[in-house]
mmCIF file of C-alpha atoms and ligand atoms in Angstrom:
data_model
loop_
_atom_site.group_PDB
_atom_site.id
_atom_site.type_symbol
_atom_site.label_atom_id
_atom_site.label_comp_id
_atom_site.label_asym_id
_atom_site.label_seq_id
_atom_site.Cartn_x
_atom_site.Cartn_y
_atom_site.Cartn_z
ATOM 1 C CA UNK Q 22 -15.909 10.878 1.896
ATOM 2 C CA UNK Q 23 -18.905 9.188 3.518
ATOM 3 C CA UNK Q 24 -21.030 10.513 6.363
ATOM 4 C CA UNK Q 25 -20.362 7.743 8.840
ATOM 5 C CA UNK Q 26 -17.301 8.540 10.990
ATOM 6 C CA UNK Q 27 -16.702 4.834 11.716
ATOM 7 C CA UNK Q 28 -16.541 4.033 8.022
ATOM 8 C CA UNK Q 29 -14.211 6.962 7.401
ATOM 9 C CA UNK Q 30 -11.969 5.801 10.226
ATOM 10 C CA UNK Q 31 -11.941 2.294 8.728
ATOM 11 C CA UNK Q 32 -10.958 3.679 5.289
ATOM 12 C CA UNK Q 33 -8.147 5.764 6.791
ATOM 13 C CA UNK Q 34 -6.786 2.787 8.774
ATOM 14 C CA UNK Q 35 -7.074 0.433 5.792
ATOM 15 C CA UNK Q 36 -5.201 2.772 3.449
ATOM 16 C CA UNK Q 37 -2.516 3.433 6.064
ATOM 17 C CA UNK Q 38 -2.132 -0.331 6.535
ATOM 18 C CA UNK Q 39 -1.786 -0.876 2.770
ATOM 19 C CA UNK Q 40 0.941 1.768 2.688
ATOM 20 C CA UNK Q 41 2.709 0.113 5.616
ATOM 21 C CA UNK Q 42 2.590 -3.284 3.857
ATOM 22 C CA UNK Q 43 4.096 -1.753 0.699
ATOM 23 C CA UNK Q 44 6.933 -0.031 2.508
ATOM 24 C CA UNK Q 45 9.363 -3.008 2.330
ATOM 25 C CA UNK Q 46 9.011 -2.982 -1.475
ATOM 26 C CA UNK Q 47 9.774 0.724 -1.586
ATOM 27 C CA UNK Q 48 12.777 0.114 0.611
ATOM 28 C CA UNK Q 49 14.264 -2.123 -2.096
ATOM 29 C CA UNK Q 50 14.534 1.079 -4.149
ATOM 30 C CA UNK Q 51 11.539 0.548 -6.419
ATOM 31 C CA UNK Q 52 9.340 3.499 -7.156
ATOM 32 C CA UNK Q 53 5.821 2.478 -6.153
ATOM 33 C CA UNK Q 54 2.430 4.073 -5.928
ATOM 34 C CA UNK Q 55 -0.899 3.079 -4.483
ATOM 35 C CA UNK Q 56 -3.958 3.947 -6.568
ATOM 36 C CA UNK Q 57 -7.372 4.716 -5.094
ATOM 37 C CA UNK Q 58 -10.795 5.843 -6.202
ATOM 38 C CA UNK Q 59 -11.085 9.019 -4.106
ATOM 39 C CA UNK Q 60 -14.545 8.294 -2.684
ATOM 40 C CA UNK Q 61 -18.230 9.215 -2.893
ATOM 41 C CA UNK Q 62 -19.893 12.062 -1.017
ATOM 42 C CA UNK Q 63 -23.206 10.143 -0.707
ATOM 43 C CA UNK Q 64 -25.394 13.219 -0.859
ATOM 44 C CA UNK Q 65 -23.289 15.603 1.233
ATOM 45 C CA UNK Q 66 -22.222 17.500 -1.891
ATOM 46 C CA UNK Q 67 -18.913 17.497 -3.778
ATOM 47 C CA UNK Q 68 -17.366 20.318 -1.716
ATOM 48 C CA UNK Q 69 -17.894 18.466 1.544
ATOM 49 C CA UNK Q 70 -16.795 15.193 -0.098
ATOM 50 C CA UNK Q 71 -13.549 16.640 -1.442
ATOM 51 C CA UNK Q 72 -12.770 18.246 1.896
ATOM 52 C CA UNK Q 73 -13.352 14.970 3.785
ATOM 53 C CA UNK Q 74 -11.033 13.165 1.341
ATOM 54 C CA UNK Q 75 -8.271 15.747 1.861
ATOM 55 C CA UNK Q 76 -8.685 15.462 5.648
ATOM 56 C CA UNK Q 77 -8.614 11.670 5.401
ATOM 57 C CA UNK Q 78 -5.426 11.729 3.332
ATOM 58 C CA UNK Q 79 -3.811 14.070 5.850
ATOM 59 C CA UNK Q 80 -4.660 11.554 8.573
ATOM 60 C CA UNK Q 81 -3.279 8.683 6.478
ATOM 61 C CA UNK Q 82 0.010 10.485 5.815
ATOM 62 C CA UNK Q 83 0.202 11.309 9.517
ATOM 63 C CA UNK Q 84 0.100 7.567 10.214
ATOM 64 C CA UNK Q 85 2.174 6.307 7.249
ATOM 65 C CA UNK Q 86 4.021 8.787 5.053
ATOM 66 C CA UNK Q 87 6.362 7.870 2.256
ATOM 67 C CA UNK Q 88 4.351 6.190 -0.494
ATOM 68 C CA UNK Q 89 2.576 8.307 -3.043
ATOM 69 C CA UNK Q 90 -1.190 7.853 -3.270
ATOM 70 C CA UNK Q 91 -2.631 8.316 -6.751
ATOM 71 C CA UNK Q 92 -6.160 9.650 -7.028
ATOM 72 C CA UNK Q 93 -7.972 8.266 -10.032
ATOM 73 C CA UNK Q 94 -9.975 10.406 -12.459
ATOM 74 C CA UNK Q 95 -13.576 9.241 -12.063
ATOM 75 C CA UNK Q 96 -16.485 8.788 -14.484
ATOM 76 C CA UNK Q 97 -18.918 10.753 -12.282
ATOM 77 C CA UNK Q 98 -21.182 7.790 -11.556
ATOM 78 C CA UNK Q 99 -23.519 8.415 -8.592
ATOM 79 C CA UNK Q 100 -21.919 10.780 -6.086
ATOM 80 C CA UNK Q 101 -18.289 10.021 -6.931
ATOM 81 C CA UNK Q 102 -15.764 12.707 -6.065
ATOM 82 C CA UNK Q 103 -13.052 13.370 -8.633
ATOM 83 C CA UNK Q 104 -15.540 13.467 -11.531
ATOM 84 C CA UNK Q 105 -13.587 16.313 -13.118
ATOM 85 C CA UNK Q 106 -10.021 17.631 -12.958
ATOM 86 C CA UNK Q 107 -11.122 20.543 -10.737
ATOM 87 C CA UNK Q 108 -12.375 18.206 -8.000
ATOM 88 C CA UNK Q 109 -9.086 16.307 -7.982
ATOM 89 C CA UNK Q 110 -7.199 19.606 -7.809
ATOM 90 C CA UNK Q 111 -9.399 20.663 -4.868
ATOM 91 C CA UNK Q 112 -8.634 17.421 -3.023
ATOM 92 C CA UNK Q 113 -4.884 17.828 -3.659
ATOM 93 C CA UNK Q 114 -5.109 21.458 -2.541
ATOM 94 C CA UNK Q 115 -6.378 20.304 0.837
ATOM 95 C CA UNK Q 116 -3.516 17.866 1.394
ATOM 96 C CA UNK Q 117 -0.694 19.261 3.511
ATOM 97 C CA UNK Q 118 2.089 17.124 2.058
ATOM 98 C CA UNK Q 119 1.457 17.436 -1.663
ATOM 99 C CA UNK Q 120 4.533 15.372 -2.497
ATOM 100 C CA UNK Q 121 2.449 12.393 -1.327
ATOM 101 C CA UNK Q 122 -0.311 12.732 -3.927
ATOM 102 C CA UNK Q 123 -0.463 12.133 -7.654
ATOM 103 C CA UNK Q 124 -3.092 11.270 -10.235
ATOM 104 C CA UNK Q 125 -3.959 8.264 -12.375
ATOM 105 C CA UNK Q 126 -5.709 9.010 -15.651
ATOM 106 C CA UNK Q 127 -8.318 6.365 -16.474
ATOM 107 C CA UNK Q 128 -9.106 6.788 -20.175
ATOM 108 C CA UNK Q 129 -12.613 5.282 -19.908
ATOM 109 C CA UNK Q 130 -13.504 7.439 -16.911
ATOM 110 C CA UNK Q 131 -12.157 10.637 -18.498
ATOM 111 C CA UNK Q 132 -14.333 10.144 -21.608
ATOM 112 C CA UNK Q 133 -17.337 9.237 -19.453
ATOM 113 C CA UNK Q 134 -16.721 12.341 -17.345
ATOM 114 C CA UNK Q 135 -17.149 14.568 -20.416
ATOM 115 C CA UNK Q 136 -13.627 15.140 -21.736
ATOM 116 C CA UNK Q 137 -13.523 14.544 -25.488
ATOM 117 C CA UNK Q 138 -10.374 12.453 -25.811
ATOM 118 C CA UNK Q 139 -11.399 11.326 -29.309
ATOM 119 C CA UNK Q 140 -11.908 14.698 -31.014
ATOM 120 C CA UNK Q 141 -9.914 17.005 -28.766
ATOM 121 C CA UNK Q 142 -7.030 15.014 -27.286
ATOM 122 C CA UNK Q 143 -4.723 18.033 -27.072
ATOM 123 C CA UNK Q 144 -7.434 20.178 -25.516
ATOM 124 C CA UNK Q 145 -8.011 17.576 -22.784
ATOM 125 C CA UNK Q 146 -4.268 17.285 -22.150
ATOM 126 C CA UNK Q 147 -4.083 21.069 -21.882
ATOM 127 C CA UNK Q 148 -6.910 21.128 -19.319
ATOM 128 C CA UNK Q 149 -5.241 18.338 -17.386
ATOM 129 C CA UNK Q 150 -2.012 20.324 -17.335
ATOM 130 C CA UNK Q 151 -3.681 23.624 -16.439
ATOM 131 C CA UNK Q 152 -5.885 22.257 -13.659
ATOM 132 C CA UNK Q 153 -3.791 19.442 -12.147
ATOM 133 C CA UNK Q 154 -0.355 19.668 -13.771
ATOM 134 C CA UNK Q 155 1.040 16.887 -15.951
ATOM 135 C CA UNK Q 156 3.896 16.377 -13.495
ATOM 136 C CA UNK Q 157 1.342 14.976 -11.030
ATOM 137 C CA UNK Q 158 0.101 12.327 -13.474
ATOM 138 C CA UNK Q 159 1.960 9.120 -12.623
ATOM 139 C CA UNK Q 160 -0.027 6.322 -14.274
ATOM 140 C CA UNK Q 161 -2.635 5.551 -16.913
ATOM 141 C CA UNK Q 162 -5.481 3.047 -16.712
ATOM 142 C CA UNK Q 163 -5.875 2.012 -20.322
ATOM 143 C CA UNK Q 164 -9.505 1.115 -20.990
ATOM 144 C CA UNK Q 165 -11.891 1.590 -23.861
ATOM 145 C CA UNK Q 166 -15.409 2.691 -22.905
ATOM 146 C CA UNK Q 167 -18.702 0.921 -23.616
ATOM 147 C CA UNK Q 168 -20.525 4.246 -23.401
ATOM 148 C CA UNK Q 169 -19.833 7.646 -24.923
ATOM 149 C CA UNK Q 170 -18.805 11.150 -23.947
ATOM 150 C CA UNK Q 171 -20.394 12.406 -20.692
ATOM 151 C CA UNK Q 172 -22.193 9.088 -20.107
ATOM 152 C CA UNK Q 173 -20.983 8.832 -16.465
ATOM 153 C CA UNK Q 174 -21.333 5.039 -16.698
ATOM 154 C CA UNK Q 175 -17.879 3.621 -15.910
ATOM 155 C CA UNK Q 176 -18.242 0.536 -18.092
ATOM 156 C CA UNK Q 177 -14.884 -0.521 -19.504
ATOM 157 C CA UNK Q 178 -14.602 -2.064 -22.967
ATOM 158 C CA UNK Q 179 -11.755 -4.036 -24.496
ATOM 159 C CA UNK Q 180 -9.211 -1.983 -26.432
ATOM 160 C CA UNK Q 181 -10.656 -0.985 -29.821
ATOM 161 C CA UNK Q 182 -14.164 -2.265 -29.006
ATOM 162 C CA UNK Q 183 -15.538 0.900 -27.426
ATOM 163 C CA UNK Q 184 -16.123 4.606 -27.942
ATOM 164 C CA UNK Q 185 -12.452 5.589 -27.647
ATOM 165 C CA UNK Q 186 -11.242 3.364 -30.479
ATOM 166 C CA UNK Q 187 -7.890 2.586 -32.065
ATOM 167 C CA UNK Q 188 -7.105 6.103 -33.413
ATOM 168 C CA UNK Q 189 -7.285 7.416 -29.823
ATOM 169 C CA UNK Q 190 -5.044 4.657 -28.432
ATOM 170 C CA UNK Q 191 -2.557 5.236 -31.266
ATOM 171 C CA UNK Q 192 -2.414 8.873 -30.266
ATOM 172 C CA UNK Q 193 -2.047 8.011 -26.591
ATOM 173 C CA UNK Q 194 0.783 5.473 -26.813
ATOM 174 C CA UNK Q 195 2.751 7.850 -29.053
ATOM 175 C CA UNK Q 196 2.262 10.952 -26.932
ATOM 176 C CA UNK Q 197 5.484 11.736 -25.043
ATOM 177 C CA UNK Q 198 3.452 13.202 -22.158
ATOM 178 C CA UNK Q 199 1.868 9.810 -21.472
ATOM 179 C CA UNK Q 200 3.933 7.175 -23.238
ATOM 180 C CA UNK Q 201 6.563 6.892 -20.501
ATOM 181 C CA UNK Q 202 4.024 6.312 -17.712
ATOM 182 C CA UNK Q 203 3.043 2.871 -16.427
ATOM 183 C CA UNK Q 204 -0.096 1.744 -18.264
ATOM 184 C CA UNK Q 205 -2.474 -0.717 -16.676
ATOM 185 C CA UNK Q 206 -5.251 -2.585 -18.451
ATOM 186 C CA UNK Q 207 -8.544 -2.931 -16.592
ATOM 187 C CA UNK Q 208 -10.453 -4.571 -19.400
ATOM 188 C CA UNK Q 209 -12.350 -7.860 -19.263
ATOM 189 C CA UNK Q 210 -10.179 -10.903 -19.732
ATOM 190 C CA UNK Q 211 -12.699 -12.603 -21.975
ATOM 191 C CA UNK Q 212 -10.301 -15.421 -22.853
ATOM 192 C CA UNK Q 213 -7.064 -16.624 -21.331
ATOM 193 C CA UNK Q 214 -5.056 -14.723 -23.949
ATOM 194 C CA UNK Q 215 -7.162 -11.546 -24.185
ATOM 195 C CA UNK Q 216 -4.888 -9.325 -22.108
ATOM 196 C CA UNK Q 217 -1.803 -10.624 -23.898
ATOM 197 C CA UNK Q 218 -3.460 -9.752 -27.220
ATOM 198 C CA UNK Q 219 -4.470 -6.282 -26.018
ATOM 199 C CA UNK Q 220 -0.927 -5.564 -24.825
ATOM 200 C CA UNK Q 221 0.453 -6.714 -28.199
ATOM 201 C CA UNK Q 222 -2.129 -4.556 -29.957
ATOM 202 C CA UNK Q 223 -1.119 -1.474 -27.946
ATOM 203 C CA UNK Q 224 2.583 -2.143 -28.457
ATOM 204 C CA UNK Q 225 1.916 -2.523 -32.166
ATOM 205 C CA UNK Q 226 0.478 0.996 -32.272
ATOM 206 C CA UNK Q 227 3.785 2.519 -31.144
ATOM 207 C CA UNK Q 228 5.378 4.316 -34.084
HETATM 208 ZN ZN1 ZN M 5 -9.311 2.667 -13.438
#
């Protein structure tokens, strides 16, 4: 979504190359996705940023179709595009082959962006469904957040150590709308066993 055409060209080529490299894995019959942060408009404004991202994705799919690109929900740090569900919907709207795009929900980013996952989980899920459509959500980045609602910080915390907390994660892993999706931790591996412990903790919350 940047201003510099050379940088945009580089991003388009790099993403197309990543898709090409993943194609042999897809050809084994595995369902795979590639996840990206949509981009930052660097002062051009969100409308221009979203439109450049859609155009870029159209170019990418012109070069290498066939693997779904997931756009991640962003915290709204700096000039990030995708800081709310509407911006992601706008980007998807501008993509010609919509079967090629999905969404990854990052729990830390969604809270940071101003969606109250702690006190209004169902309300946030409803907005996600209304604006983007739950059928487009293909993965979850499972992170607690060091900062609170609408902080726009994007600072992940270990599970249970942040502002989302265990009651939220209990809700999430037991919600049929999310519980069948791949969940990826992006928390700090403070010790060699930290991720193993966090996975066990999350599994333990399943009722
Ligand atoms: Zn993430």
